[in-house]
Structure formats: C-alpha cells, structure tokens
C-alpha cells in the first residue's frame, strides 16, 4: 500500500472517531468519554500534522 494512501486512511479514521465521540458524548460513560476524547484529540492532531507535512513535501521528488 502506498504511504500516501495509508495517511489518507488514517486521516479519515481520526476525523471519523472524533465525529463519533462528539455525536455520542451523551451516551458514553464519563471515564470512557474522557479516554476516548484524549485519544481522538491526539489522533486528530497527528492527522493535521500529516496534512501539513504532505503539503510541504508535495513538490519534492521522493525516490
């Protein structure tokens, strides 16, 4: 699998997890809510890093 494809799949998964946590926050137990929120924040932050990194390396010739 291409590294760019893996990054895109991770970005979609991270934002999807964040959306699910936000939409279902009323039905989650408080301890699980805190843990899922922290994990989703970390994943979304890393996804933003991947987006910015891919924009910086977009024109480079990666061999």
PDB file of N, CA and C in Angstrom:
ATOM      1  N   UNK A   1       0.850  -1.174   0.000  1.00  0.00           N
ATOM      2  CA  UNK A   1       0.000   0.000   0.000  1.00  0.00           C
ATOM      3  C   UNK A   1       0.898   1.240   0.000  1.00  0.00           C
ATOM      4  N   UNK A   2       0.509   2.191  -0.766  1.00  0.00           N
ATOM      5  CA  UNK A   2       1.240   3.448  -0.886  1.00  0.00           C
ATOM      6  C   UNK A   2       1.203   4.214   0.448  1.00  0.00           C
ATOM      7  N   UNK A   3       2.313   4.834   0.866  1.00  0.00           N
ATOM      8  CA  UNK A   3       2.303   5.599   2.130  1.00  0.00           C
ATOM      9  C   UNK A   3       1.266   6.729   2.131  1.00  0.00           C
ATOM     10  N   UNK A   4       1.035   7.340   0.979  1.00  0.00           N
ATOM     11  CA  UNK A   4       0.029   8.405   0.912  1.00  0.00           C
ATOM     12  C   UNK A   4      -1.369   7.844   1.160  1.00  0.00           C
ATOM     13  N   UNK A   5      -1.633   6.652   0.639  1.00  0.00           N
ATOM     14  CA  UNK A   5      -2.932   6.020   0.860  1.00  0.00           C
ATOM     15  C   UNK A   5      -3.114   5.690   2.335  1.00  0.00           C
ATOM     16  N   UNK A   6      -2.069   5.219   2.965  1.00  0.00           N
ATOM     17  CA  UNK A   6      -2.146   4.922   4.402  1.00  0.00           C
ATOM     18  C   UNK A   6      -2.424   6.189   5.202  1.00  0.00           C
ATOM     19  N   UNK A   7      -1.800   7.289   4.818  1.00  0.00           N
ATOM     20  CA  UNK A   7      -2.031   8.555   5.515  1.00  0.00           C
ATOM     21  C   UNK A   7      -3.474   9.014   5.342  1.00  0.00           C
ATOM     22  N   UNK A   8      -3.997   8.882   4.147  1.00  0.00           N
ATOM     23  CA  UNK A   8      -5.380   9.303   3.892  1.00  0.00           C
ATOM     24  C   UNK A   8      -6.356   8.460   4.700  1.00  0.00           C
ATOM     25  N   UNK A   9      -6.117   7.147   4.764  1.00  0.00           N
ATOM     26  CA  UNK A   9      -6.982   6.271   5.553  1.00  0.00           C
ATOM     27  C   UNK A   9      -6.917   6.658   7.028  1.00  0.00           C
ATOM     28  N   UNK A  10      -5.723   6.948   7.546  1.00  0.00           N
ATOM     29  CA  UNK A  10      -5.587   7.351   8.942  1.00  0.00           C
ATOM     30  C   UNK A  10      -6.305   8.669   9.207  1.00  0.00           C
ATOM     31  N   UNK A  11      -6.166   9.625   8.299  1.00  0.00           N
ATOM     32  CA  UNK A  11      -6.815  10.931   8.473  1.00  0.00           C
ATOM     33  C   UNK A  11      -8.326  10.771   8.518  1.00  0.00           C
ATOM     34  N   UNK A  12      -8.872   9.966   7.612  1.00  0.00           N
ATOM     35  CA  UNK A  12     -10.320   9.733   7.602  1.00  0.00           C
ATOM     36  C   UNK A  12     -10.761   9.042   8.891  1.00  0.00           C
ATOM     37  N   UNK A  13      -9.986   8.049   9.337  1.00  0.00           N
ATOM     38  CA  UNK A  13     -10.337   7.333  10.567  1.00  0.00           C
ATOM     39  C   UNK A  13     -10.275   8.249  11.789  1.00  0.00           C
ATOM     40  N   UNK A  14      -9.273   9.116  11.849  1.00  0.00           N
ATOM     41  CA  UNK A  14      -9.135  10.016  13.001  1.00  0.00           C
ATOM     42  C   UNK A  14     -10.306  10.991  13.076  1.00  0.00           C
ATOM     43  N   UNK A  15     -10.645  11.585  11.946  1.00  0.00           N
ATOM     44  CA  UNK A  15     -11.762  12.531  11.963  1.00  0.00           C
ATOM     45  C   UNK A  15     -13.098  11.826  12.196  1.00  0.00           C
ATOM     46  N   UNK A  16     -13.223  10.593  11.721  1.00  0.00           N
ATOM     47  CA  UNK A  16     -14.450   9.833  11.969  1.00  0.00           C
ATOM     48  C   UNK A  16     -14.588   9.502  13.452  1.00  0.00           C
ATOM     49  N   UNK A  17     -13.482   9.096  14.094  1.00  0.00           N
ATOM     50  CA  UNK A  17     -13.526   8.829  15.534  1.00  0.00           C
ATOM     51  C   UNK A  17     -13.903  10.086  16.302  1.00  0.00           C
ATOM     52  N   UNK A  18     -13.340  11.217  15.929  1.00  0.00           N
ATOM     53  CA  UNK A  18     -13.699  12.474  16.584  1.00  0.00           C
ATOM     54  C   UNK A  18     -15.166  12.815  16.423  1.00  0.00           C
ATOM     55  N   UNK A  19     -15.694  12.587  15.222  1.00  0.00           N
ATOM     56  CA  UNK A  19     -17.114  12.868  14.982  1.00  0.00           C
ATOM     57  C   UNK A  19     -18.008  11.939  15.794  1.00  0.00           C
ATOM     58  N   UNK A  20     -17.654  10.672  15.876  1.00  0.00           N
ATOM     59  CA  UNK A  20     -18.457   9.725  16.655  1.00  0.00           C
ATOM     60  C   UNK A  20     -18.423  10.075  18.130  1.00  0.00           C
ATOM     61  N   UNK A  21     -17.260  10.454  18.646  1.00  0.00           N
ATOM     62  CA  UNK A  21     -17.157  10.822  20.065  1.00  0.00           C
ATOM     63  C   UNK A  21     -18.004  12.059  20.354  1.00  0.00           C
ATOM     64  N   UNK A  22     -17.994  13.024  19.452  1.00  0.00           N
ATOM     65  CA  UNK A  22     -18.797  14.239  19.663  1.00  0.00           C
ATOM     66  C   UNK A  22     -20.287  13.926  19.577  1.00  0.00           C
ATOM     67  N   UNK A  23     -20.681  13.109  18.603  1.00  0.00           N
ATOM     68  CA  UNK A  23     -22.107  12.818  18.430  1.00  0.00           C
ATOM     69  C   UNK A  23     -22.666  11.925  19.538  1.00  0.00           C
ATOM     70  N   UNK A  24     -21.856  11.038  20.089  1.00  0.00           N
ATOM     71  CA  UNK A  24     -22.329  10.094  21.102  1.00  0.00           C
ATOM     72  C   UNK A  24     -21.862  10.439  22.506  1.00  0.00           C
ATOM     73  N   UNK A  25     -21.491  11.680  22.765  1.00  0.00           N
ATOM     74  CA  UNK A  25     -20.929  12.033  24.063  1.00  0.00           C
ATOM     75  C   UNK A  25     -21.937  11.872  25.201  1.00  0.00           C
ATOM     76  N   UNK A  26     -23.221  11.948  24.912  1.00  0.00           N
ATOM     77  CA  UNK A  26     -24.215  11.820  25.979  1.00  0.00           C
ATOM     78  C   UNK A  26     -24.417  10.370  26.413  1.00  0.00           C
ATOM     79  N   UNK A  27     -24.144   9.410  25.523  1.00  0.00           N
ATOM     80  CA  UNK A  27     -24.392   8.010  25.836  1.00  0.00           C
ATOM     81  C   UNK A  27     -23.155   7.285  26.350  1.00  0.00           C
ATOM     82  N   UNK A  28     -22.000   7.912  26.321  1.00  0.00           N
ATOM     83  CA  UNK A  28     -20.770   7.269  26.789  1.00  0.00           C
ATOM     84  C   UNK A  28     -20.610   7.464  28.292  1.00  0.00           C
ATOM     85  N   UNK A  29     -20.094   6.442  28.991  1.00  0.00           N
ATOM     86  CA  UNK A  29     -19.800   6.626  30.420  1.00  0.00           C
ATOM     87  C   UNK A  29     -18.704   7.685  30.605  1.00  0.00           C
ATOM     88  N   UNK A  30     -18.714   8.406  31.723  1.00  0.00           N
ATOM     89  CA  UNK A  30     -17.767   9.514  31.911  1.00  0.00           C
ATOM     90  C   UNK A  30     -16.294   9.113  31.796  1.00  0.00           C
ATOM     91  N   UNK A  31     -15.886   7.972  32.366  1.00  0.00           N
ATOM     92  CA  UNK A  31     -14.475   7.581  32.293  1.00  0.00           C
ATOM     93  C   UNK A  31     -14.084   7.237  30.861  1.00  0.00           C
ATOM     94  N   UNK A  32     -14.972   6.540  30.156  1.00  0.00           N
ATOM     95  CA  UNK A  32     -14.687   6.185  28.769  1.00  0.00           C
ATOM     96  C   UNK A  32     -14.706   7.428  27.883  1.00  0.00           C
ATOM     97  N   UNK A  33     -15.574   8.360  28.197  1.00  0.00           N
ATOM     98  CA  UNK A  33     -15.668   9.598  27.424  1.00  0.00           C
ATOM     99  C   UNK A  33     -14.362  10.385  27.475  1.00  0.00           C
ATOM    100  N   UNK A  34     -13.778  10.471  28.648  1.00  0.00           N
ATOM    101  CA  UNK A  34     -12.526  11.206  28.813  1.00  0.00           C
ATOM    102  C   UNK A  34     -11.396  10.529  28.040  1.00  0.00           C
ATOM    103  N   UNK A  35     -11.295   9.215  28.152  1.00  0.00           N
ATOM    104  CA  UNK A  35     -10.252   8.476  27.453  1.00  0.00           C
ATOM    105  C   UNK A  35     -10.398   8.559  25.938  1.00  0.00           C
ATOM    106  N   UNK A  36     -11.613   8.371  25.455  1.00  0.00           N
ATOM    107  CA  UNK A  36     -11.841   8.469  24.011  1.00  0.00           C
ATOM    108  C   UNK A  36     -11.595   9.884  23.506  1.00  0.00           C
ATOM    109  N   UNK A  37     -11.948  10.873  24.301  1.00  0.00           N
ATOM    110  CA  UNK A  37     -11.705  12.252  23.883  1.00  0.00           C
ATOM    111  C   UNK A  37     -10.211  12.530  23.769  1.00  0.00           C
ATOM    112  N   UNK A  38      -9.422  12.053  24.728  1.00  0.00           N
ATOM    113  CA  UNK A  38      -7.977  12.269  24.671  1.00  0.00           C
ATOM    114  C   UNK A  38      -7.346  11.538  23.493  1.00  0.00           C
ATOM    115  N   UNK A  39      -7.773  10.309  23.255  1.00  0.00           N
ATOM    116  CA  UNK A  39      -7.244   9.542  22.124  1.00  0.00           C
ATOM    117  C   UNK A  39      -7.620  10.206  20.806  1.00  0.00           C
ATOM    118  N   UNK A  40      -8.859  10.648  20.685  1.00  0.00           N
ATOM    119  CA  UNK A  40      -9.284  11.271  19.434  1.00  0.00           C
ATOM    120  C   UNK A  40      -8.593  12.619  19.213  1.00  0.00           C
ATOM    121  N   UNK A  41      -8.338  13.379  20.274  1.00  0.00           N
ATOM    122  CA  UNK A  41      -7.604  14.643  20.135  1.00  0.00           C
ATOM    123  C   UNK A  41      -6.186  14.376  19.656  1.00  0.00           C
ATOM    124  N   UNK A  42      -5.545  13.350  20.229  1.00  0.00           N
ATOM    125  CA  UNK A  42      -4.187  13.014  19.803  1.00  0.00           C
ATOM    126  C   UNK A  42      -4.164  12.557  18.348  1.00  0.00           C
ATOM    127  N   UNK A  43      -5.136  11.741  17.961  1.00  0.00           N
ATOM    128  CA  UNK A  43      -5.177  11.251  16.578  1.00  0.00           C
ATOM    129  C   UNK A  43      -5.463  12.377  15.595  1.00  0.00           C
ATOM    130  N   UNK A  44      -6.352  13.287  15.949  1.00  0.00           N
ATOM    131  CA  UNK A  44      -6.675  14.416  15.067  1.00  0.00           C
ATOM    132  C   UNK A  44      -5.486  15.359  14.954  1.00  0.00           C
ATOM    133  N   UNK A  45      -4.765  15.578  16.056  1.00  0.00           N
ATOM    134  CA  UNK A  45      -3.571  16.426  15.988  1.00  0.00           C
ATOM    135  C   UNK A  45      -2.522  15.803  15.074  1.00  0.00           C
ATOM    136  N   UNK A  46      -2.332  14.491  15.165  1.00  0.00           N
ATOM    137  CA  UNK A  46      -1.377  13.827  14.293  1.00  0.00           C
ATOM    138  C   UNK A  46      -1.857  13.845  12.837  1.00  0.00           C
ATOM    139  N   UNK A  47      -3.165  13.764  12.637  1.00  0.00           N
ATOM    140  CA  UNK A  47      -3.709  13.850  11.278  1.00  0.00           C
ATOM    141  C   UNK A  47      -3.440  15.230  10.685  1.00  0.00           C
ATOM    142  N   UNK A  48      -3.591  16.284  11.478  1.00  0.00           N
ATOM    143  CA  UNK A  48      -3.266  17.624  10.994  1.00  0.00           C
ATOM    144  C   UNK A  48      -1.779  17.733  10.664  1.00  0.00           C
ATOM    145  N   UNK A  49      -0.930  17.122  11.489  1.00  0.00           N
ATOM    146  CA  UNK A  49       0.498  17.105  11.187  1.00  0.00           C
ATOM    147  C   UNK A  49       0.754  16.403   9.856  1.00  0.00           C
ATOM    148  N   UNK A  50       0.093  15.281   9.613  1.00  0.00           N
ATOM    149  CA  UNK A  50       0.270  14.569   8.345  1.00  0.00           C
ATOM    150  C   UNK A  50      -0.191  15.410   7.161  1.00  0.00           C
ATOM    151  N   UNK A  51      -1.278  16.147   7.332  1.00  0.00           N
ATOM    152  CA  UNK A  51      -1.772  17.004   6.250  1.00  0.00           C
ATOM    153  C   UNK A  51      -0.752  18.097   5.943  1.00  0.00           C
ATOM    154  N   UNK A  52      -0.253  18.755   6.980  1.00  0.00           N
ATOM    155  CA  UNK A  52       0.721  19.827   6.779  1.00  0.00           C
ATOM    156  C   UNK A  52       2.013  19.274   6.195  1.00  0.00           C
ATOM    157  N   UNK A  53       2.459  18.127   6.687  1.00  0.00           N
ATOM    158  CA  UNK A  53       3.681  17.514   6.165  1.00  0.00           C
ATOM    159  C   UNK A  53       3.520  17.144   4.692  1.00  0.00           C
ATOM    160  N   UNK A  54       2.373  16.612   4.325  1.00  0.00           N
ATOM    161  CA  UNK A  54       2.163  16.251   2.920  1.00  0.00           C
ATOM    162  C   UNK A  54       2.106  17.494   2.035  1.00  0.00           C
ATOM    163  N   UNK A  55       1.608  18.606   2.570  1.00  0.00           N
ATOM    164  CA  UNK A  55       1.599  19.845   1.786  1.00  0.00           C
ATOM    165  C   UNK A  55       3.017  20.375   1.590  1.00  0.00           C
ATOM    166  N   UNK A  56       3.867  20.254   2.615  1.00  0.00           N
ATOM    167  CA  UNK A  56       5.248  20.715   2.484  1.00  0.00           C
ATOM    168  C   UNK A  56       6.058  19.852   1.527  1.00  0.00           C
ATOM    169  N   UNK A  57       5.785  18.559   1.495  1.00  0.00           N
ATOM    170  CA  UNK A  57       6.559  17.645   0.655  1.00  0.00           C
ATOM    171  C   UNK A  57       5.880  17.346  -0.672  1.00  0.00           C
ATOM    172  N   UNK A  58       4.852  18.075  -1.016  1.00  0.00           N
ATOM    173  CA  UNK A  58       4.086  17.778  -2.216  1.00  0.00           C
ATOM    174  C   UNK A  58       4.912  17.912  -3.490  1.00  0.00           C
ATOM    175  N   UNK A  59       5.754  18.905  -3.582  1.00  0.00           N
ATOM    176  CA  UNK A  59       6.505  19.141  -4.810  1.00  0.00           C
ATOM    177  C   UNK A  59       7.845  18.448  -4.863  1.00  0.00           C
ATOM    178  N   UNK A  60       8.257  17.812  -3.761  1.00  0.00           N
ATOM    179  CA  UNK A  60       9.581  17.194  -3.754  1.00  0.00           C
ATOM    180  C   UNK A  60       9.576  15.884  -4.526  1.00  0.00           C
ATOM    181  N   UNK A  61      10.730  15.511  -5.013  1.00  0.00           N
ATOM    182  CA  UNK A  61      10.869  14.273  -5.775  1.00  0.00           C
ATOM    183  C   UNK A  61      11.304  13.165  -4.836  1.00  0.00           C
ATOM    184  N   UNK A  62      10.350  12.410  -4.329  1.00  0.00           N
ATOM    185  CA  UNK A  62      10.651  11.335  -3.370  1.00  0.00           C
ATOM    186  C   UNK A  62      10.984  10.063  -4.135  1.00  0.00           C
ATOM    187  N   UNK A  63      12.247   9.633  -4.018  1.00  0.00           N
ATOM    188  CA  UNK A  63      12.667   8.408  -4.694  1.00  0.00           C
ATOM    189  C   UNK A  63      13.111   7.365  -3.715  1.00  0.00           C
TER     190      UNK A  63
END
